[in-house]
PDB file of C-alpha atoms in Angstrom:
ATOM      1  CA  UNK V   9     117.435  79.578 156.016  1.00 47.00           C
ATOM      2  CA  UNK V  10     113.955  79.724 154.268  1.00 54.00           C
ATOM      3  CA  UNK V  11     113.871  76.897 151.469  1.00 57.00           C
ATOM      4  CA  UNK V  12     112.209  78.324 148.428  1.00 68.00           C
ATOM      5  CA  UNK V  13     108.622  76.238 148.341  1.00 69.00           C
ATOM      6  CA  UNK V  14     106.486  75.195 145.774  1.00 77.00           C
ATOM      7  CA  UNK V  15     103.163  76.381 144.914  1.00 78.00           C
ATOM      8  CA  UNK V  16     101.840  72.992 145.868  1.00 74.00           C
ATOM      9  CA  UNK V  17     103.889  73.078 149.164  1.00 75.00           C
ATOM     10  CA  UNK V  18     102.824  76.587 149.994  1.00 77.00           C
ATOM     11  CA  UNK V  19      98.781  75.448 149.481  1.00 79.00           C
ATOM     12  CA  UNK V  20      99.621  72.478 151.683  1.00 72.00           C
ATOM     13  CA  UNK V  21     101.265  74.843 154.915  1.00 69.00           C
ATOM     14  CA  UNK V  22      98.673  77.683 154.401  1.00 76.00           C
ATOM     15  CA  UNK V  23      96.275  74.753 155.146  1.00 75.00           C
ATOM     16  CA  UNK V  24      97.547  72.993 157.440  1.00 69.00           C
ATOM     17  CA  UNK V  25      98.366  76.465 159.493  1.00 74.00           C
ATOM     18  CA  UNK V  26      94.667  77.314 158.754  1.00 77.00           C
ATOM     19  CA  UNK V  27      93.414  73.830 160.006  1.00 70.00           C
ATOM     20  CA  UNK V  28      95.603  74.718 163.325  1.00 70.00           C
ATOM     21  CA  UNK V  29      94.408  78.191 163.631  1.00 73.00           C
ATOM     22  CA  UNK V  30      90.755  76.997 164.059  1.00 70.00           C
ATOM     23  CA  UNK V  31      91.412  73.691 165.901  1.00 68.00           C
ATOM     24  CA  UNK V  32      94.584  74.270 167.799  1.00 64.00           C
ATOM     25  CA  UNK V  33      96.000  70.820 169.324  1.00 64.00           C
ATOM     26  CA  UNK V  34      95.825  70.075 172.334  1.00 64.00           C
ATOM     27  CA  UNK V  35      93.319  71.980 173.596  1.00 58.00           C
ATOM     28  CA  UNK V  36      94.587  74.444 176.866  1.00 60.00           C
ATOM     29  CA  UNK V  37      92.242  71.962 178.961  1.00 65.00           C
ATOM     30  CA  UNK V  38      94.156  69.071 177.959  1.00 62.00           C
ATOM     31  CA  UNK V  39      96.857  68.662 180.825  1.00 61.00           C
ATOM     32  CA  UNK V  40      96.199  65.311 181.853  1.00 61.00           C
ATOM     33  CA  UNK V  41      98.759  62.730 181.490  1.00 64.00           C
ATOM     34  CA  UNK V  42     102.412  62.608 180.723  1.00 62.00           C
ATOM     35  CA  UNK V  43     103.494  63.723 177.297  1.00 72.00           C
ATOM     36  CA  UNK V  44     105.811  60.234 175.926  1.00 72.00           C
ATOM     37  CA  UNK V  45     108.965  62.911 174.258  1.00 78.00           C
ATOM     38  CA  UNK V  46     109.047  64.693 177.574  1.00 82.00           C
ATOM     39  CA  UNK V  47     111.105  61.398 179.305  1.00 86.00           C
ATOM     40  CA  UNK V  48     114.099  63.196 179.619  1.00 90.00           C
ATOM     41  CA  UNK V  49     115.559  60.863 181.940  1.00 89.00           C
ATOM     42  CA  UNK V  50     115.258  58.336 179.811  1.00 90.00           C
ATOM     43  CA  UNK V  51     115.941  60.353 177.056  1.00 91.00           C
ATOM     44  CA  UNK V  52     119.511  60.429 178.672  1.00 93.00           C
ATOM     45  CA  UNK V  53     119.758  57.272 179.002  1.00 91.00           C
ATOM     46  CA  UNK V  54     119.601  56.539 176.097  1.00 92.00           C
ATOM     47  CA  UNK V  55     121.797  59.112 174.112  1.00 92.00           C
ATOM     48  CA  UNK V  56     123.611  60.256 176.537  1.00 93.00           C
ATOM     49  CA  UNK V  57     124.339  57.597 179.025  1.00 94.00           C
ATOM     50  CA  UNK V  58     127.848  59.433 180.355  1.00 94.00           C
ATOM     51  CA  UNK V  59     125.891  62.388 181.641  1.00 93.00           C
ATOM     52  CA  UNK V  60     125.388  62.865 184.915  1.00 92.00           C
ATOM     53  CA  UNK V  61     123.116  65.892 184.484  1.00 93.00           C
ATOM     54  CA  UNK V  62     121.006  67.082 181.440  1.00 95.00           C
ATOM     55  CA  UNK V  63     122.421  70.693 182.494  1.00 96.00           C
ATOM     56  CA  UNK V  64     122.597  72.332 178.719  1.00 94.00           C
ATOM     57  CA  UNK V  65     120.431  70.423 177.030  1.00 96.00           C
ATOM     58  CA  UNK V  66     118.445  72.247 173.930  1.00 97.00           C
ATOM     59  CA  UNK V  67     115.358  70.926 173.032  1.00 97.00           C
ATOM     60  CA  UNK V  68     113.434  71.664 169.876  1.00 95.00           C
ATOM     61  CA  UNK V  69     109.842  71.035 170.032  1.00 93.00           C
ATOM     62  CA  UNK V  70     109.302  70.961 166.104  1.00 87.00           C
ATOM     63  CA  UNK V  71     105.680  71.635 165.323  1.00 84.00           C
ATOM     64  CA  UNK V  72     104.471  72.200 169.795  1.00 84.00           C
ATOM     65  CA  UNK V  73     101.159  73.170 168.930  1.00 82.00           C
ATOM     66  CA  UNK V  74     100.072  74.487 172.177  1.00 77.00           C
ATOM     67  CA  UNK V  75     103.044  73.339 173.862  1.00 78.00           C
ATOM     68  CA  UNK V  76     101.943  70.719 176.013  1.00 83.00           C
ATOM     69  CA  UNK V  77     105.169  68.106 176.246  1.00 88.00           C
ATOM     70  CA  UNK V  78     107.334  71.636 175.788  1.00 91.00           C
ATOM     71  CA  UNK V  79     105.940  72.842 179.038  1.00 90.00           C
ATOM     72  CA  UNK V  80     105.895  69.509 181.167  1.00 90.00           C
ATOM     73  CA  UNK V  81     109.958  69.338 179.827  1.00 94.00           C
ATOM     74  CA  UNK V  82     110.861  73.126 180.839  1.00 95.00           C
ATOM     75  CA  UNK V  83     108.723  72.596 184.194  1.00 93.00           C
ATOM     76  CA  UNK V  84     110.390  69.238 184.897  1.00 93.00           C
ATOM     77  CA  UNK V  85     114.061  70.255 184.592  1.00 95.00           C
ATOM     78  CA  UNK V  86     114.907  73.905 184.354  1.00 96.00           C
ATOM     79  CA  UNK V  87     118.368  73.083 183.188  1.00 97.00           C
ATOM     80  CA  UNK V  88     116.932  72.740 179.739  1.00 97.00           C
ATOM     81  CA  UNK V  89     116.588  75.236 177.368  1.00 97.00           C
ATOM     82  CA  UNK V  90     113.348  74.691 175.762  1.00 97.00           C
ATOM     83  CA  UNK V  91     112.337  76.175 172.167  1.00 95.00           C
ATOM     84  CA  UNK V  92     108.709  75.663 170.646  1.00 94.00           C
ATOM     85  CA  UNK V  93     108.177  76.656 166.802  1.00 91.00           C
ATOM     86  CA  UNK V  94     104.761  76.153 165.631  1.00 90.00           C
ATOM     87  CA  UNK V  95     103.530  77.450 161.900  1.00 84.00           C
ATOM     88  CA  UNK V  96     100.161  79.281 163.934  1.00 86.00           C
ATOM     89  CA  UNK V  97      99.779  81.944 165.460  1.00 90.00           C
ATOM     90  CA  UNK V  98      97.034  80.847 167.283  1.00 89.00           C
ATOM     91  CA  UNK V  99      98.892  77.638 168.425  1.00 87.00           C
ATOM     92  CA  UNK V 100     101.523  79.465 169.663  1.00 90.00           C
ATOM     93  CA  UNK V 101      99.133  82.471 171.608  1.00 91.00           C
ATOM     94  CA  UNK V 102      97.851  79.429 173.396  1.00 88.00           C
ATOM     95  CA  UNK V 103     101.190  78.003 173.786  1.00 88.00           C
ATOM     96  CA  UNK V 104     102.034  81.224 175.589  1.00 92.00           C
ATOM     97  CA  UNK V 105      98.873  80.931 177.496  1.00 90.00           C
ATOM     98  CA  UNK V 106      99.168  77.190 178.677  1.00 86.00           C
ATOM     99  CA  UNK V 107     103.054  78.506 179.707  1.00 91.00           C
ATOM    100  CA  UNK V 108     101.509  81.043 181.902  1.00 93.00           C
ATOM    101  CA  UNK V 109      99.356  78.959 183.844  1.00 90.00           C
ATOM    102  CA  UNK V 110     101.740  76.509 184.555  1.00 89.00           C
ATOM    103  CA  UNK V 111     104.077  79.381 186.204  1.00 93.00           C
ATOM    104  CA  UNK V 112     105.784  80.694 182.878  1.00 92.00           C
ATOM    105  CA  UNK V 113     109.239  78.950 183.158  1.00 95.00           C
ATOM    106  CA  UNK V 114     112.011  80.716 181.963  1.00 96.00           C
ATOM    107  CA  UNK V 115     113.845  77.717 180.060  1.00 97.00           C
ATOM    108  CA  UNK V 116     110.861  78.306 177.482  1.00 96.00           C
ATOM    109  CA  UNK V 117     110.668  80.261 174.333  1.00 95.00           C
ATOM    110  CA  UNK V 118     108.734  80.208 171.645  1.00 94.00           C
ATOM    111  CA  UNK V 119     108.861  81.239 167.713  1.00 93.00           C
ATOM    112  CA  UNK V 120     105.960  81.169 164.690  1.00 91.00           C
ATOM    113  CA  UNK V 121     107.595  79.673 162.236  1.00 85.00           C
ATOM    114  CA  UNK V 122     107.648  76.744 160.118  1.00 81.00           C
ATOM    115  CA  UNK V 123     110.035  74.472 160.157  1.00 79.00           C
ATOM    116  CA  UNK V 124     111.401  75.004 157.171  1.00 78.00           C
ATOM    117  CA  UNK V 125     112.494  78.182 157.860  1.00 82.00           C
ATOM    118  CA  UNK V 126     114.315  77.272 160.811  1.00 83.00           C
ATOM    119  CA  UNK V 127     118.163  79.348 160.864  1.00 83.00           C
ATOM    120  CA  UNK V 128     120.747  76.327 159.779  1.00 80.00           C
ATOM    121  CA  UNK V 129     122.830  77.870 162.762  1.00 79.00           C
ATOM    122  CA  UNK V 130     120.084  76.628 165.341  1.00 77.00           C
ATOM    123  CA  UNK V 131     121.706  73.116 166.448  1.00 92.00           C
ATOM    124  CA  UNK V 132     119.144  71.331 169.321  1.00 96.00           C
ATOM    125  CA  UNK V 133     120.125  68.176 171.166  1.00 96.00           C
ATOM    126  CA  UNK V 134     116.726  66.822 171.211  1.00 96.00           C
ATOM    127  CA  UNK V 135     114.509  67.699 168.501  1.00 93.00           C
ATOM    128  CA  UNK V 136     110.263  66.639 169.276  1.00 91.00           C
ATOM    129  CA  UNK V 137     108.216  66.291 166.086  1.00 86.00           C
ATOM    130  CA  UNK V 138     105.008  64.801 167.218  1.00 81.00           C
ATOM    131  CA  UNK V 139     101.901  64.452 164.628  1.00 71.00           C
ATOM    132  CA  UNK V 140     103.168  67.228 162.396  1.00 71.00           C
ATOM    133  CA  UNK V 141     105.340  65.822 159.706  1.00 65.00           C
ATOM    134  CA  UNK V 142     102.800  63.731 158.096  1.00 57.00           C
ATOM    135  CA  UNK V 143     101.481  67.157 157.184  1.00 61.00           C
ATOM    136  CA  UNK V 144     104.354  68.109 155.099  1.00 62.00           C
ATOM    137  CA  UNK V 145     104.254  67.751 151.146  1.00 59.00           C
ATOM    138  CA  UNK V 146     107.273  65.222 152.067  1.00 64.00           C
ATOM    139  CA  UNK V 147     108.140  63.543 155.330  1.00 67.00           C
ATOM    140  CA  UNK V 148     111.379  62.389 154.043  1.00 75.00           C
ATOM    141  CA  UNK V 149     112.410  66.079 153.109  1.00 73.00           C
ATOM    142  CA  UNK V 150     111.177  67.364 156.851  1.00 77.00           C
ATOM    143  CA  UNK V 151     112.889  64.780 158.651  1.00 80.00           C
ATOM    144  CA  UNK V 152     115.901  65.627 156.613  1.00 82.00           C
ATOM    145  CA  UNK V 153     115.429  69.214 157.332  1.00 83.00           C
ATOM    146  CA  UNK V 154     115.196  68.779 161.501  1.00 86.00           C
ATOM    147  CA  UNK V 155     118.148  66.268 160.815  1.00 89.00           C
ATOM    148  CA  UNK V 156     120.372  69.054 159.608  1.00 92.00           C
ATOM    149  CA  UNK V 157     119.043  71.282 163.230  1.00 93.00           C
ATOM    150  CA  UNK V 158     120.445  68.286 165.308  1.00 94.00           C
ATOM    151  CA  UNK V 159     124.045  68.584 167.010  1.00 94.00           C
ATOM    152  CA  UNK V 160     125.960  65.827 166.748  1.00 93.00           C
ATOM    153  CA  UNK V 161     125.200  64.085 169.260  1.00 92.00           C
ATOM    154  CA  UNK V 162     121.887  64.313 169.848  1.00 94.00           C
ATOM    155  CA  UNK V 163     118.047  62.522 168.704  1.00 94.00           C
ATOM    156  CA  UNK V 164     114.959  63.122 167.380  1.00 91.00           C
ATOM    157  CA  UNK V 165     111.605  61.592 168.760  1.00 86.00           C
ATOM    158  CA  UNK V 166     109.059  60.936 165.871  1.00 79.00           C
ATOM    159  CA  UNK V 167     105.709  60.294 165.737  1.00 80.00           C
ATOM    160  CA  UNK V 168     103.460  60.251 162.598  1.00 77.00           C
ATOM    161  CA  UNK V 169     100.380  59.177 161.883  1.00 78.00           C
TER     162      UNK V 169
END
């Protein structure tokens, strides 16, 4: 579905996106660490505790940037389908890059788009929105909008600045 924007909104993603084109986050030399949304085994635990496997799963990584936790997830259990949706182009070129060095898992896809425009019929199980709603003309309204992506009975990880 694409949601009809305003003009305001529309200024507000065509900057953001340009922001992200010229400074794409994180940069492709940023692998150290462990990405915090990418604890899928305690991700289970807690919303899932009756599963004995996370065989299935979709995960939405909402905003991936250059796809840093969305590459540590597919890489850590390829019995998740992964999906990373970024606004830029750029962001998601390097998303494709960082994939390939890390052995280009096939649990991974990718898609430019915002999330607004998002099909309705895409349902995830565990939707990743880290540091990009705060960038939206309304949180509430994005968060609403990934809400209405989640199956029923699955979580989102937030984080906003």
């Amino acid at each position: 579905m694409t949601t009809p924007r305003s003009s305001g909104e529309q200024r507000i993603l065509d900057q953001v996106e340009a922001h992200y084109t010229r400074h794409p986050y994180p940069p492709l030399d940023t692998d150290r660490g462990f990405p915090l949304f990418a604890a899928l085994h305690y991700v289970r635990h807690v919303l899932w505790p009756e599963r004995s496997s996370l065989d299935g799963i979709r995960v939405l990584d909402a905003g991936c940037g250059t796809v840093l936790t969305a590459v540590r997830i597919a890489l850590d259990f390829p019995e998740v389908q992964v999906t990373g949706v970024d606004l830029s182009t750029t962001a998601i070129a390097l998303a494709q890059e960082r994939a390939g060095r890390a052995g280009s898992p096939t649990n991974l896809a990718f898609r430019t788009t915002p999330i607004a425009d998002l099909p309705d019929t895409s349902h995830f199980d565990y939707i990743i929105s880290s540091g990009v709603l705060h960038h939206h003309a309304s949180l509430a309204v994005s968060a609403r909008r990934l809400a209405t992506l989640l199956a029923p009975t699955g979580g989102i990880g937030i984080m906003v600045y």
